[in-house]
Amino acid sequence: METAWIDGKPASPEDALRAAGELLDAGRLPLVTGLRTDVVGLRAAFSLARQVGAVIDHGESASLYPFIAAMRDGGAFLASPAEMRRRADRVLIVGDAVGECDVALLKMLAATAPDLGVRTRGAGRRLMTLGSRAISLPGNAEVTHLDCASDAITDVVGMVRARLAGRRAGEGALSDAAIATVATFLSEAGFAAVVFAPTEFGELGAEQIFGLVRDLNETTRASTLPVLGHSDAMGAALLATWTSGFPLRVSYGRGPAEHDASLHASDRQLSGEGEADVVVFVDALAGAVSQVPVFATPAILIAADPAAPDAARVVFKVAAAGRDHDGVLYNARFGSFVAKPAETTSELPTAAAILDALADQQAGRGAEAA
Amino acid sequence: MLTRLKGGHVVDPANGRDAAGDVFVEDGVVVEAPQAGREADETIDCTGLIVMAGAIDIHSHIAGGHVNTARLLLPEWHRAFSSRPGETALSRVGWTTEETGLRYAEMGFTTVVEPAMAPSSALHAHLELADTPIIDKATLVVLGNDDLLMSMIREGESAGAIADYVAWTVSASRALGVKCINAGGSAAFKENVRQFGFDDVVPDYGVSSRQIVKSLQTAVRDLGIPHPLHVHCNNLGVPGASSDSIAATIKAAEGDPLHLAHIQFYGYGTEGKRRFSSRGRELAELVNATSEITVDIGQVMFGQTVTISSDELRQFAGSKQASPKKSIIFDHEANGGGVVPMDYKRKSFYNALQWAIGLELFLLIEDPSRVFFTTDHPNGAPFTTYPDIFALLMDRGVRAKWLDALPKSVVKMTSLPEIEREYTLAEIATMTRAAPAKLLGTPDRGHLGAGAVADVAIYRPGEDKAAMFGKAAYVLKDGDLVVRDGTVVKHRYGRALTLRPEADKAMKTRLDRYFDDRYGLSSRWFEVPDGALGREDPFKVVPCRA
Ligand SMILES: [Zn+2]
């Protein structure tokens, strides 16, 4: 079985490592990205990035940043899905994206009813969707729909906040009556859960929704369930935070970790507009096929299912974490990391093993050169 | 290899040593002096130096979901973290697991307990701890706002059944003990209750905070968990109500061990025109008079920090004073919690009095084996302020200087200026070594007797106690020389100390069903498997009492 390729031709793993090392040596600023791997793989990716002075980011960090930016700017109330399943008597689903990227969460909330709390238990669960189309959900839950274009929602949330504060809401996409309906739906909740996808509204929209929930907590209880789309990106951001102090988009190019949310973003660097001139791309999870880019610079691809032997200058085929070997992955439903046992056995190396071998090799070369 | 730590002043109260002498180390443990004729393979000259066991921090929030959220919330905190302005290395590298291990080791700390691990965040906490170098670690798992425990109490289930549930939780989460945080208070807050005391009842459960604490105290005792139930009382920080809550909790110990965390935050009365006063003296007297109680302080020091707590009710209340103005409040299963940045100001009457109350408690609680050295990192202050606190405890002159810089209105409200006590080195070693090891049930550390792990901290004594404790001259971890002149010279990983109480099979089956039916979660997700941490030999199992 072939497991490594150089310029599209089968190669021994040793030769491929050497070729990968030469690419890294030739570059001035490497980019370590993709980062679809388990915790041990992420740890190895950070070690490599530190070793070779790379920029490091997850390939889908753009799916997190509206959330991270809004949260660290203004704070937030955050809930776990499992607690909201038992607690929330009212669920407000804001926008259209949630129905696309986590319909399972909505189905779970629609199919269950609150069973905790004097204020919440017993009356069942009412859901309201605020977006450009109704979402059809199973179960007995009562679902109300208010029609509102996605790009008007940030303003509408502002109007709801004004209404709750007893101020005149002003003119907007929804009538006074509709604004009052939303405000009452939330303020009469025993515990309201607001579900939304931060990417749909950007940082400012997410801040507005966090602000709404903060306001609600002056008189009742409410929290949010931000839906992020790529749970492995969230796992990578958490590990990056305890490892470097920052949630991805970090450069070790000048030694210590430096964070810049726009400069060190993977999409900017991968587009060829960035400073990175060689890429290590890790794509070692099973499941949804990620968008491995067409690389603008020389690249080393470490992938569970490489699209083609010439998808990059050097390609390693590795085991998929949580499928071919045990792995720890972030689980959005749980809201934390989960140990996922392998489903099958595999002779393939792990992504971590390749990344570690690469880091060791480069450390050795550094020592020789010095 | 036999290493001789030669001729230092050995301060080892657990073994009654407080004099010049040698300590011998071989294969990672302390050994008896060798027979005549055998030479050490390596000698570290400790002449003129102070030799102690490695220090143990029993309560420091260093890992897990809430700690990591604080890092996320406060990228600017990385610059604020250093207690030593002028050093820029910290600000550039950030507040990371790596830095946590290194900074602790450089001060001679070799074991640190993360005291607030949610069962649902156990794997996350252990992943961070596995990335924290040099030091050994341990965790306390949080119970007391969870639906199952409160339901079991409400239904009148047996103490044995509750103990089985506690055993499963401790074992699955790889904890060294159990912590209870504002028992019932977080659950009540989810019901929109905004004030909750020791005898208040959680709506829907009809169970009081007192009942929860007593049930857990009993379960911990019956399981033979060495560390007593670790309690964060109700009404933290509320003038009057805080000191009432802690007094009621102390009385409720009823002869069985109970550890009360960061009691500085409960030493608040309502006297004076600002309705904020010190009850440090009264609280210290109560602790002195109740021998089954141990406490840690949660000393406040001035400067920017962040509070990280699973006391969701308290963090919500505190979020109004957030500085900078942003906070995160979690509504998770069971406790939830919150992250609220704080800037303790020397010129603030309230903050300055908090500082003084912490020191009153340190100095008025007589037995150094019942009072533990903490800032509740980072809640009262980052752990990097420890050297200054050692100096404050050991030197009246230093205290006088600090008091001079406080608002006069504060000095009138504290008995601190009259307190003459200065901690001796032996008392410091008791408080930070011998007593913590006993409290945690880890007899392999906290002392320098034969058989102890060779965790050794060697300090260069001097007038300036902060300088002495800030940078250890040498630190050995498991016999390895890891620090020289206050700088880490060898990188390695320690282990997490855990208990493995045997959980009842029927309880496991019940929990499988419970988590699945009620939450849609797999009970397996709460478990921390050996292999998950990606480190060789990540755990060291500590036995429960027979
Ligand atoms: Zn604490």
Coordinates of C-alpha atoms in Angstrom, one line a residue, chain B residues 299-301 355 359 362 373-375 381-383 385-394 402 428 466:
Chain B
Q299 CA -5.7 36.5 49.3
V300 CA -6.4 39.6 47.2
M301 CA -3.5 41.5 45.7
W355 CA -6.4 42.7 51.0
L359 CA -3.8 39.0 55.9
F362 CA -3.5 34.4 57.6
F373 CA -1.7 29.5 51.2
T374 CA -3.8 30.6 48.2
T375 CA -4.9 33.5 46.2
A381 CA -4.6 37.5 42.4
P382 CA -2.4 35.6 39.9
F383 CA -0.2 33.0 41.5
T385 CA 2.1 37.3 43.4
Y386 CA 3.0 34.5 45.8
P387 CA 6.5 35.8 46.6
D388 CA 5.1 39.2 47.8
I389 CA 2.5 37.4 50.0
F390 CA 5.3 35.3 51.6
A391 CA 7.1 38.6 52.4
L392 CA 3.9 40.1 53.8
L393 CA 3.4 37.1 56.1
M394 CA 7.1 36.9 57.2
W402 CA 2.0 48.4 52.3
I428 CA 5.7 28.5 55.9
A466 CA 9.9 38.1 47.9

